[in-house]
Amino acid sequence: MTQDVTEALGRRELNKARTREAIVAALRDHVQLRPVDQVTVDQVAESAGISRRTFFNYFTGIQAVISDVIGSYTEQLADAVGDLSEGGSPVQRVRTLLRGVGIPRGLLEWLALLNLHGGGGSGSESLVALERAIWAEKAGWLEGQLRRRLPGDVDDLFVATLAATIMTCFAAAEQSWIADRAPGAPVDDAAVRAFEAQLDRALAYAVSGWATPHPPSSPNA
């Protein structure tokens, strides 16, 4: 009896995972054809082979799907962040960490895809607003991640501004990276290095208090 229940639960979780993957894949297909702010829930649900109601059992909307995808990659980065309470600049520690682990290629592929039809500050107002909302949401998520890596008595404002600064650096690096790319260009090793260089510069500004301009660095540096 217990084994039957366990197997049933296992199948249910597997089906949930497959449905979620189908939704993400369907959204990816649609975004390759049109700006993400023009993609509807009905279109994604139909392509995923599910009902509109089933879609909303998993996500609250298109923005939530994108946020979930980006979150899956940023979760990997957060897992690599150790204790931030050892002194020194936490932004510098994050900078050093990212230099070591790098940025997941899958994350950059999604960022490039979302900007394929005009984004990074140059697309429609609704598309720009969508991206800003997602980065702001991730800043809130990052606050929770940082709290587990900082002393319990740390100032709430310290955590909030730290999370906002890090995510703003990510968003600014993305905007600069997209501006330097040709639409539809592959996210190859050189593209990954270029993004990492932009992000490193953005974090360097934050570490220095924006006191010293940093010249653009080569993607191969």
Coordinates of N, CA and C in Angstrom, one line a residue:
M1 N 0.8 -1.2 0.0 CA 0.0 0.0 0.0 C 0.9 1.3 0.0
T2 N 1.9 1.3 0.9 CA 2.8 2.4 1.0 C 3.5 2.6 -0.3
Q3 N 4.0 1.5 -0.9 CA 4.7 1.5 -2.1 C 3.8 2.1 -3.3
D4 N 2.5 1.7 -3.3 CA 1.6 2.3 -4.3 C 1.5 3.8 -4.2
V5 N 1.3 4.2 -2.9 CA 1.2 5.7 -2.7 C 2.5 6.4 -3.1
T6 N 3.6 5.8 -2.8 CA 4.9 6.4 -3.1 C 5.0 6.5 -4.7
E7 N 4.7 5.4 -5.4 CA 4.8 5.4 -6.8 C 3.8 6.4 -7.4
A8 N 2.6 6.5 -6.9 CA 1.6 7.5 -7.4 C 2.1 8.9 -7.2
L9 N 2.7 9.2 -6.0 CA 3.3 10.5 -5.8 C 4.4 10.8 -6.7
G10 N 5.3 9.8 -7.0 CA 6.4 10.0 -7.9 C 5.9 10.3 -9.3
R11 N 4.9 9.6 -9.8 CA 4.3 9.8 -11.1 C 3.7 11.2 -11.2
R12 N 3.1 11.7 -10.1 CA 2.5 13.0 -10.1 C 3.5 14.1 -10.2
E13 N 4.6 13.9 -9.4 CA 5.7 14.9 -9.5 C 6.3 14.9 -10.9
L14 N 6.5 13.7 -11.4 CA 7.1 13.6 -12.8 C 6.2 14.3 -13.8
N15 N 4.9 14.1 -13.7 CA 3.9 14.8 -14.6 C 4.0 16.3 -14.4
K16 N 4.1 16.7 -13.2 CA 4.1 18.2 -13.0 C 5.4 18.8 -13.6
A17 N 6.5 18.1 -13.4 CA 7.8 18.5 -14.0 C 7.7 18.6 -15.5
R18 N 7.0 17.6 -16.1 CA 6.9 17.5 -17.6 C 6.0 18.7 -18.1
T19 N 4.9 18.9 -17.3 CA 4.0 20.0 -17.7 C 4.8 21.4 -17.6
R20 N 5.5 21.6 -16.6 CA 6.3 22.8 -16.4 C 7.3 23.0 -17.5
E21 N 8.0 21.9 -17.9 CA 8.9 21.9 -19.0 C 8.3 22.2 -20.3
A22 N 7.1 21.7 -20.5 CA 6.3 21.9 -21.7 C 5.9 23.4 -21.9
I23 N 5.5 24.0 -20.7 CA 5.2 25.4 -20.7 C 6.4 26.3 -21.1
V24 N 7.5 26.0 -20.5 CA 8.7 26.7 -20.7 C 9.2 26.6 -22.2
A25 N 9.1 25.4 -22.7 CA 9.5 25.1 -24.1 C 8.6 25.8 -25.0
A26 N 7.3 25.8 -24.7 CA 6.3 26.5 -25.6 C 6.6 28.0 -25.6
L27 N 6.9 28.6 -24.4 CA 7.2 30.0 -24.4 C 8.4 30.3 -25.2
R28 N 9.4 29.5 -25.0 CA 10.7 29.7 -25.8 C 10.4 29.7 -27.3
D29 N 9.6 28.8 -27.8 CA 9.3 28.7 -29.2 C 8.6 30.0 -29.7
H30 N 7.6 30.5 -28.9 CA 6.9 31.7 -29.2 C 7.8 33.0 -29.2
V31 N 8.7 33.0 -28.2 CA 9.5 34.2 -28.1 C 10.5 34.3 -29.3
Q32 N 10.8 33.2 -29.9 CA 11.7 33.2 -31.0 C 11.0 33.8 -32.2
L33 N 9.7 33.9 -32.2 CA 8.9 34.4 -33.3 C 8.4 35.8 -33.1
R34 N 8.2 36.3 -31.9 CA 7.7 37.6 -31.6 C 8.2 38.1 -30.2
P35 N 8.1 39.4 -30.0 CA 8.5 39.9 -28.7 C 7.7 39.3 -27.6
V36 N 8.3 39.0 -26.4 CA 7.7 38.3 -25.3 C 6.5 39.0 -24.8
D37 N 6.4 40.4 -24.9 CA 5.3 41.1 -24.4 C 4.1 40.9 -25.3
Q38 N 4.3 40.3 -26.5 CA 3.1 40.0 -27.4 C 2.7 38.6 -27.3
V39 N 3.3 37.8 -26.5 CA 3.0 36.4 -26.3 C 1.9 36.3 -25.2
T40 N 0.8 35.5 -25.5 CA -0.3 35.4 -24.6 C -0.3 34.0 -23.9
V41 N -1.0 33.9 -22.8 CA -1.1 32.7 -22.0 C -1.8 31.6 -22.9
D42 N -2.8 32.1 -23.6 CA -3.6 31.1 -24.5 C -2.7 30.5 -25.5
Q43 N -1.8 31.3 -26.1 CA -0.8 30.8 -27.1 C 0.1 29.7 -26.5
V44 N 0.6 30.1 -25.4 CA 1.6 29.1 -24.7 C 0.9 27.9 -24.3
A45 N -0.3 28.0 -23.7 CA -1.1 26.8 -23.3 C -1.4 25.9 -24.4
E46 N -1.8 26.5 -25.5 CA -2.2 25.7 -26.7 C -0.9 24.9 -27.2
S47 N 0.2 25.6 -27.3 CA 1.4 25.0 -27.8 C 1.9 23.9 -26.9
A48 N 1.7 24.1 -25.6 CA 2.1 23.1 -24.6 C 1.1 21.9 -24.5
G49 N 0.0 22.0 -25.1 CA -1.0 20.9 -25.1 C -1.7 20.9 -23.8
I50 N -1.9 22.0 -23.2 CA -2.7 22.1 -21.9 C -3.8 23.1 -22.0
S51 N -4.6 23.2 -21.0 CA -5.7 24.2 -21.0 C -5.2 25.4 -20.3
R52 N -5.9 26.5 -20.5 CA -5.5 27.8 -19.9 C -5.6 27.6 -18.4
R53 N -6.6 26.9 -17.9 CA -6.7 26.7 -16.5 C -5.5 25.9 -15.9
T54 N -5.0 24.9 -16.6 CA -3.8 24.2 -16.2 C -2.6 25.1 -16.1
F55 N -2.5 26.0 -17.1 CA -1.4 26.9 -17.1 C -1.3 27.7 -15.8
F56 N -2.5 28.2 -15.4 CA -2.6 29.0 -14.2 C -2.4 28.2 -12.9
N57 N -2.5 26.9 -13.0 CA -2.1 26.0 -11.9 C -0.6 26.0 -11.6
Y58 N 0.1 26.4 -12.6 CA 1.6 26.4 -12.5 C 2.2 27.8 -12.4
F59 N 1.6 28.8 -13.2 CA 2.2 30.1 -13.2 C 1.0 31.2 -13.2
T60 N 1.4 32.3 -12.7 CA 0.4 33.4 -12.7 C 0.3 34.2 -14.0
G61 N 1.3 34.0 -14.9 CA 1.3 34.6 -16.2 C 2.6 34.4 -16.9
I62 N 2.8 35.1 -18.0 CA 4.0 35.0 -18.8 C 5.3 35.4 -18.0
Q63 N 5.1 36.6 -17.3 CA 6.2 37.1 -16.5 C 6.7 36.0 -15.5
A64 N 5.7 35.3 -14.9 CA 6.1 34.3 -13.8 C 6.9 33.2 -14.4
V65 N 6.6 32.8 -15.7 CA 7.4 31.8 -16.3 C 8.8 32.2 -16.5
I66 N 9.0 33.4 -17.0 CA 10.3 33.9 -17.3 C 11.1 34.1 -16.0
S67 N 10.4 34.6 -14.9 CA 11.0 34.7 -13.6 C 11.5 33.4 -13.1
D68 N 10.6 32.3 -13.3 CA 11.0 31.0 -12.8 C 12.2 30.5 -13.5
V69 N 12.3 30.7 -14.8 CA 13.4 30.2 -15.6 C 14.7 30.9 -15.1
I70 N 14.7 32.3 -15.1 CA 15.8 33.0 -14.6 C 16.2 32.6 -13.2
G71 N 15.2 32.4 -12.4 CA 15.4 32.0 -11.0 C 16.1 30.6 -10.9
S72 N 15.8 29.7 -11.8 CA 16.5 28.4 -11.7 C 18.0 28.5 -11.9
Y73 N 18.4 29.5 -12.7 CA 19.8 29.7 -13.0 C 20.5 30.6 -11.9
T74 N 19.8 31.6 -11.4 CA 20.3 32.4 -10.3 C 20.4 31.6 -9.0
E75 N 19.5 30.6 -8.9 CA 19.6 29.7 -7.7 C 20.9 29.0 -7.7
Q76 N 21.4 28.6 -8.9 CA 22.7 27.9 -9.0 C 23.8 28.8 -8.5
L77 N 23.7 30.1 -8.8 CA 24.8 31.0 -8.4 C 24.7 31.3 -6.9
A78 N 23.4 31.4 -6.4 CA 23.3 31.6 -5.0 C 23.8 30.4 -4.1
D79 N 23.6 29.2 -4.6 CA 24.1 28.0 -3.9 C 25.7 28.1 -3.8
A80 N 26.3 28.8 -4.7 CA 27.8 28.9 -4.6 C 28.3 30.0 -3.7
V81 N 27.4 30.8 -3.3 CA 27.8 31.9 -2.4 C 27.9 31.4 -1.0
G82 N 29.1 31.6 -0.4 CA 29.3 31.1 1.0 C 28.9 32.2 2.0
D83 N 29.5 32.1 3.2 CA 29.3 33.1 4.3 C 29.8 34.4 3.9
L84 N 29.0 35.5 4.0 CA 29.4 36.8 3.6 C 29.7 37.7 4.8
S85 N 29.8 37.0 6.0 CA 30.0 37.8 7.2 C 31.5 37.8 7.7
E86 N 32.4 37.5 6.8 CA 33.8 37.4 7.2 C 34.5 38.7 7.1
G87 N 33.8 39.8 6.8 CA 34.5 41.1 6.7 C 34.8 41.5 5.2
G88 N 35.1 42.7 5.0 CA 35.3 43.2 3.6 C 34.0 43.5 2.9
S89 N 34.1 43.9 1.7 CA 33.0 44.2 0.9 C 32.3 43.0 0.4
P90 N 31.0 42.8 0.7 CA 30.2 41.7 0.2 C 30.1 41.7 -1.3
V91 N 30.0 42.9 -1.9 CA 29.9 43.0 -3.3 C 31.2 42.5 -3.9
Q92 N 32.4 42.8 -3.3 CA 33.6 42.2 -3.8 C 33.7 40.7 -3.7
R93 N 33.1 40.2 -2.7 CA 33.1 38.8 -2.5 C 32.2 38.1 -3.6
V94 N 31.1 38.7 -3.9 CA 30.2 38.2 -4.9 C 31.0 38.3 -6.3
R95 N 31.7 39.4 -6.5 CA 32.5 39.6 -7.7 C 33.5 38.5 -7.8
T96 N 34.2 38.2 -6.8 CA 35.2 37.2 -6.8 C 34.6 35.8 -7.1
L97 N 33.5 35.6 -6.4 CA 32.8 34.3 -6.7 C 32.4 34.2 -8.1
L98 N 31.8 35.2 -8.7 CA 31.4 35.1 -10.1 C 32.6 34.9 -11.1
R99 N 33.7 35.5 -10.7 CA 34.9 35.3 -11.5 C 35.3 33.8 -11.5
G100 N 35.0 33.1 -10.4 CA 35.4 31.7 -10.2 C 34.4 30.8 -10.9
V101 N 33.1 31.0 -10.7 CA 32.1 30.0 -11.2 C 31.6 30.4 -12.5
G102 N 31.6 31.7 -12.9 CA 31.1 32.1 -14.2 C 29.6 32.2 -14.2
I103 N 29.1 32.6 -15.3 CA 27.6 32.8 -15.5 C 27.1 31.6 -16.3
P104 N 26.0 31.0 -15.9 CA 25.5 29.9 -16.7 C 25.1 30.3 -18.1
R105 N 25.5 29.5 -19.1 CA 25.2 29.8 -20.5 C 23.7 29.9 -20.7
G106 N 23.0 28.9 -20.1 CA 21.6 28.9 -20.3 C 20.9 30.2 -19.9
L107 N 21.4 30.8 -18.8 CA 20.8 32.1 -18.4 C 21.0 33.1 -19.5
L108 N 22.2 33.2 -20.1 CA 22.5 34.2 -21.1 C 21.7 33.9 -22.4
E109 N 21.5 32.6 -22.7 CA 20.7 32.3 -23.8 C 19.2 32.8 -23.7
W110 N 18.7 32.7 -22.5 CA 17.4 33.3 -22.3 C 17.3 34.8 -22.4
L111 N 18.3 35.4 -21.8 CA 18.4 36.9 -21.8 C 18.5 37.4 -23.3
A112 N 19.3 36.7 -24.1 CA 19.5 37.0 -25.5 C 18.1 36.8 -26.2
L113 N 17.5 35.7 -25.9 CA 16.2 35.4 -26.6 C 15.1 36.4 -26.2
L114 N 15.1 36.8 -25.0 CA 14.1 37.8 -24.6 C 14.3 39.2 -25.3
N115 N 15.5 39.4 -25.7 CA 15.9 40.7 -26.3 C 16.0 40.5 -27.8
L116 N 15.6 39.4 -28.4 CA 15.8 39.1 -29.8 C 15.1 40.1 -30.7
H117 N 13.9 40.5 -30.2 CA 13.0 41.4 -31.1 C 13.0 42.9 -30.6
G118 N 14.0 43.2 -29.7 CA 14.1 44.6 -29.2 C 13.9 44.6 -27.8
G119 N 14.9 44.8 -27.0 CA 14.8 44.9 -25.5 C 16.0 45.6 -25.0
G120 N 16.4 45.3 -23.8 CA 17.6 46.0 -23.2 C 17.5 47.5 -23.2
G121 N 16.2 48.0 -23.1 CA 16.1 49.5 -23.1 C 15.7 50.0 -24.5
S122 N 15.7 49.2 -25.5 CA 15.5 49.7 -26.9 C 14.2 49.2 -27.4
G123 N 13.5 48.3 -26.7 CA 12.2 47.8 -27.2 C 11.0 48.6 -26.8
S124 N 9.8 47.9 -26.9 CA 8.6 48.6 -26.5 C 8.6 48.9 -25.0
E125 N 7.8 49.9 -24.6 CA 7.7 50.2 -23.2 C 7.2 49.1 -22.4
S126 N 6.3 48.3 -22.9 CA 5.8 47.1 -22.1 C 6.9 46.1 -21.9
L127 N 7.7 45.9 -22.9 CA 8.8 44.9 -22.8 C 9.8 45.3 -21.8
V128 N 10.2 46.6 -21.9 CA 11.2 47.2 -20.9 C 10.6 47.1 -19.5
A129 N 9.3 47.4 -19.3 CA 8.7 47.3 -18.0 C 8.7 45.9 -17.5
L130 N 8.5 44.9 -18.4 CA 8.5 43.5 -18.1 C 9.9 43.1 -17.5
E131 N 10.9 43.5 -18.2 CA 12.3 43.1 -17.8 C 12.6 43.7 -16.5
R132 N 12.2 45.0 -16.3 CA 12.5 45.7 -15.0 C 11.8 45.0 -13.9
A133 N 10.5 44.6 -14.1 CA 9.8 43.9 -13.1 C 10.4 42.6 -12.7
I134 N 10.9 41.9 -13.6 CA 11.6 40.6 -13.3 C 12.8 40.8 -12.5
W135 N 13.7 41.8 -12.9 CA 14.9 42.0 -12.2 C 14.6 42.5 -10.7
A136 N 13.5 43.3 -10.6 CA 13.1 43.8 -9.3 C 12.6 42.6 -8.4
E137 N 11.9 41.7 -9.0 CA 11.5 40.5 -8.3 C 12.6 39.6 -7.9
K138 N 13.6 39.5 -8.7 CA 14.8 38.7 -8.4 C 15.6 39.4 -7.2
A139 N 15.6 40.8 -7.2 CA 16.2 41.5 -6.1 C 15.6 41.1 -4.8
G140 N 14.2 41.0 -4.8 CA 13.6 40.6 -3.5 C 13.9 39.2 -3.2
W141 N 14.0 38.3 -4.2 CA 14.5 36.9 -3.9 C 15.9 36.9 -3.3
L142 N 16.7 37.7 -3.9 CA 18.1 37.7 -3.5 C 18.3 38.2 -2.0
E143 N 17.4 39.0 -1.6 CA 17.4 39.5 -0.2 C 17.3 38.3 0.8
G144 N 16.4 37.3 0.4 CA 16.3 36.2 1.3 C 17.5 35.3 1.2
Q145 N 18.1 35.2 0.1 CA 19.4 34.4 0.0 C 20.5 35.0 0.8
L146 N 20.6 36.3 0.7 CA 21.7 37.0 1.5 C 21.5 36.9 3.0
R147 N 20.2 37.0 3.4 CA 20.0 37.0 4.9 C 20.5 35.7 5.5
R148 N 20.5 34.6 4.7 CA 21.0 33.3 5.2 C 22.5 33.3 5.3
R149 N 23.2 34.3 4.7 CA 24.6 34.3 4.6 C 25.2 35.4 5.3
L150 N 24.4 36.2 6.0 CA 24.9 37.4 6.8 C 24.5 37.2 8.2
P151 N 25.1 37.9 9.2 CA 24.8 37.8 10.6 C 23.3 38.1 10.8
G152 N 22.7 37.5 11.8 CA 21.3 37.6 12.0 C 20.9 39.0 12.4
D153 N 21.8 39.8 13.0 CA 21.5 41.1 13.5 C 21.8 42.2 12.4
V154 N 22.1 41.9 11.2 CA 22.4 42.8 10.2 C 21.2 43.8 9.9
D155 N 21.5 45.0 9.6 CA 20.5 46.0 9.3 C 19.7 45.6 8.1
D156 N 18.4 45.6 8.2 CA 17.5 45.3 7.0 C 17.8 46.1 5.8
L157 N 18.1 47.4 6.0 CA 18.4 48.3 4.9 C 19.7 47.9 4.2
F158 N 20.7 47.4 5.0 CA 21.9 46.9 4.4 C 21.6 45.8 3.5
V159 N 20.8 44.8 3.9 CA 20.5 43.7 3.0 C 19.8 44.1 1.8
A160 N 18.8 45.0 2.0 CA 17.9 45.4 0.8 C 18.8 46.2 -0.2
T161 N 19.6 47.1 0.3 CA 20.4 47.8 -0.7 C 21.5 47.0 -1.4
L162 N 22.0 46.0 -0.6 CA 23.0 45.1 -1.2 C 22.4 44.2 -2.3
A163 N 21.2 43.7 -2.0 CA 20.5 42.9 -3.1 C 20.1 43.7 -4.3
A164 N 19.7 44.9 -4.0 CA 19.3 45.8 -5.1 C 20.5 46.2 -6.0
T165 N 21.6 46.5 -5.3 CA 22.8 46.8 -6.0 C 23.3 45.7 -6.9
I166 N 23.3 44.5 -6.4 CA 23.8 43.3 -7.2 C 22.9 43.1 -8.4
M167 N 21.6 43.1 -8.2 CA 20.7 42.9 -9.3 C 20.7 44.1 -10.3
T168 N 20.9 45.3 -9.8 CA 21.0 46.4 -10.7 C 22.3 46.2 -11.6
C169 N 23.3 45.7 -11.0 CA 24.6 45.4 -11.8 C 24.3 44.4 -12.9
F170 N 23.5 43.4 -12.5 CA 23.2 42.3 -13.5 C 22.4 43.0 -14.6
A171 N 21.4 43.8 -14.3 CA 20.5 44.4 -15.3 C 21.3 45.3 -16.2
A172 N 22.2 46.1 -15.6 CA 23.0 47.0 -16.4 C 23.9 46.3 -17.3
A173 N 24.5 45.2 -16.8 CA 25.5 44.4 -17.6 C 24.7 43.8 -18.8
E174 N 23.5 43.3 -18.5 CA 22.7 42.8 -19.6 C 22.4 43.8 -20.6
Q175 N 22.0 45.0 -20.2 CA 21.7 46.1 -21.2 C 22.9 46.4 -22.1
S176 N 24.0 46.5 -21.4 CA 25.2 46.8 -22.2 C 25.6 45.7 -23.1
W177 N 25.5 44.4 -22.6 CA 25.8 43.3 -23.4 C 24.9 43.1 -24.6
I178 N 23.6 43.4 -24.4 CA 22.7 43.3 -25.5 C 23.0 44.3 -26.6
A179 N 23.3 45.5 -26.1 CA 23.6 46.6 -27.0 C 24.8 46.3 -27.9
D180 N 25.7 45.5 -27.5 CA 26.9 45.2 -28.3 C 26.7 44.0 -29.2
R181 N 25.5 43.3 -29.1 CA 25.3 42.1 -29.8 C 24.5 42.3 -31.0
A182 N 24.7 41.5 -32.1 CA 23.8 41.5 -33.2 C 22.6 40.6 -32.9
P183 N 21.4 41.0 -33.2 CA 20.2 40.2 -32.9 C 20.3 38.8 -33.5
G184 N 20.1 37.8 -32.6 CA 20.2 36.4 -33.1 C 21.6 35.8 -33.1
A185 N 22.6 36.6 -32.6 CA 23.9 36.1 -32.6 C 24.0 34.9 -31.6
P186 N 24.8 33.9 -31.8 CA 24.9 32.8 -30.9 C 25.5 33.2 -29.6
V187 N 25.1 32.5 -28.5 CA 25.7 32.7 -27.2 C 26.8 31.7 -27.1
D188 N 27.9 32.1 -27.7 CA 29.1 31.2 -27.6 C 30.0 31.5 -26.5
D189 N 31.2 30.9 -26.4 CA 32.1 31.2 -25.3 C 32.5 32.7 -25.3
A190 N 32.7 33.3 -26.5 CA 33.1 34.7 -26.5 C 32.0 35.6 -25.9
A191 N 30.7 35.2 -26.2 CA 29.6 36.0 -25.7 C 29.5 35.9 -24.2
V192 N 29.7 34.7 -23.7 CA 29.7 34.5 -22.3 C 30.8 35.3 -21.6
R193 N 32.0 35.3 -22.2 CA 33.1 36.1 -21.6 C 32.8 37.6 -21.7
A194 N 32.1 38.0 -22.7 CA 31.8 39.4 -22.9 C 30.8 39.8 -21.8
F195 N 29.8 39.0 -21.5 CA 28.8 39.3 -20.5 C 29.5 39.4 -19.1
E196 N 30.4 38.4 -18.8 CA 31.1 38.3 -17.6 C 32.0 39.5 -17.4
A197 N 32.6 40.0 -18.5 CA 33.4 41.2 -18.4 C 32.6 42.4 -18.0
Q198 N 31.4 42.6 -18.7 CA 30.5 43.7 -18.4 C 30.0 43.6 -16.9
L199 N 29.7 42.5 -16.4 CA 29.2 42.3 -15.1 C 30.3 42.6 -14.1
D200 N 31.5 42.2 -14.4 CA 32.6 42.4 -13.5 C 32.9 43.9 -13.4
R201 N 32.8 44.6 -14.5 CA 33.0 46.1 -14.5 C 31.9 46.8 -13.6
A202 N 30.7 46.3 -13.8 CA 29.5 46.9 -13.1 C 29.8 46.7 -11.6
L203 N 30.2 45.5 -11.2 CA 30.4 45.2 -9.7 C 31.6 46.0 -9.2
A204 N 32.6 46.2 -10.1 CA 33.8 47.0 -9.7 C 33.4 48.4 -9.4
Y205 N 32.5 49.0 -10.2 CA 32.0 50.4 -9.9 C 31.4 50.4 -8.5
A206 N 30.6 49.4 -8.2 CA 29.9 49.4 -6.9 C 30.9 49.2 -5.7
V207 N 31.9 48.4 -6.0 CA 32.9 48.2 -4.9 C 33.7 49.5 -4.6
S208 N 34.0 50.3 -5.7 CA 34.8 51.5 -5.6 C 33.9 52.7 -5.2
G209 N 32.6 52.5 -5.1 CA 31.7 53.6 -4.8 C 31.5 54.5 -6.0
W210 N 31.7 53.9 -7.1 CA 31.6 54.7 -8.4 C 32.6 55.9 -8.4
A211 N 33.7 55.8 -7.6 CA 34.7 56.9 -7.5 C 35.7 56.9 -8.7
T212 N 35.9 55.7 -9.2 CA 37.0 55.6 -10.3 C 36.4 54.9 -11.5
P213 N 36.3 55.6 -12.6 CA 35.8 55.0 -13.9 C 36.7 53.9 -14.3
H214 N 36.1 52.8 -14.8 CA 36.9 51.6 -15.2 C 36.8 51.6 -16.7
P215 N 37.9 51.6 -17.4 CA 37.8 51.5 -18.9 C 37.2 50.2 -19.3
P216 N 36.6 50.2 -20.5 CA 36.0 48.9 -21.0 C 37.1 47.9 -21.2
S217 N 36.8 46.6 -20.7 CA 37.8 45.6 -20.8 C 37.5 44.6 -22.0
S218 N 38.5 44.0 -22.5 CA 38.3 43.0 -23.5 C 37.6 41.8 -23.0
P219 N 36.7 41.2 -23.8 CA 36.0 40.0 -23.4 C 37.0 38.8 -23.1
N220 N 38.2 38.9 -23.7 CA 39.2 37.9 -23.5 C 40.1 38.2 -22.3
A221 N 39.9 39.3 -21.7 CA 40.8 39.7 -20.6 C 40.6 38.9 -19.3

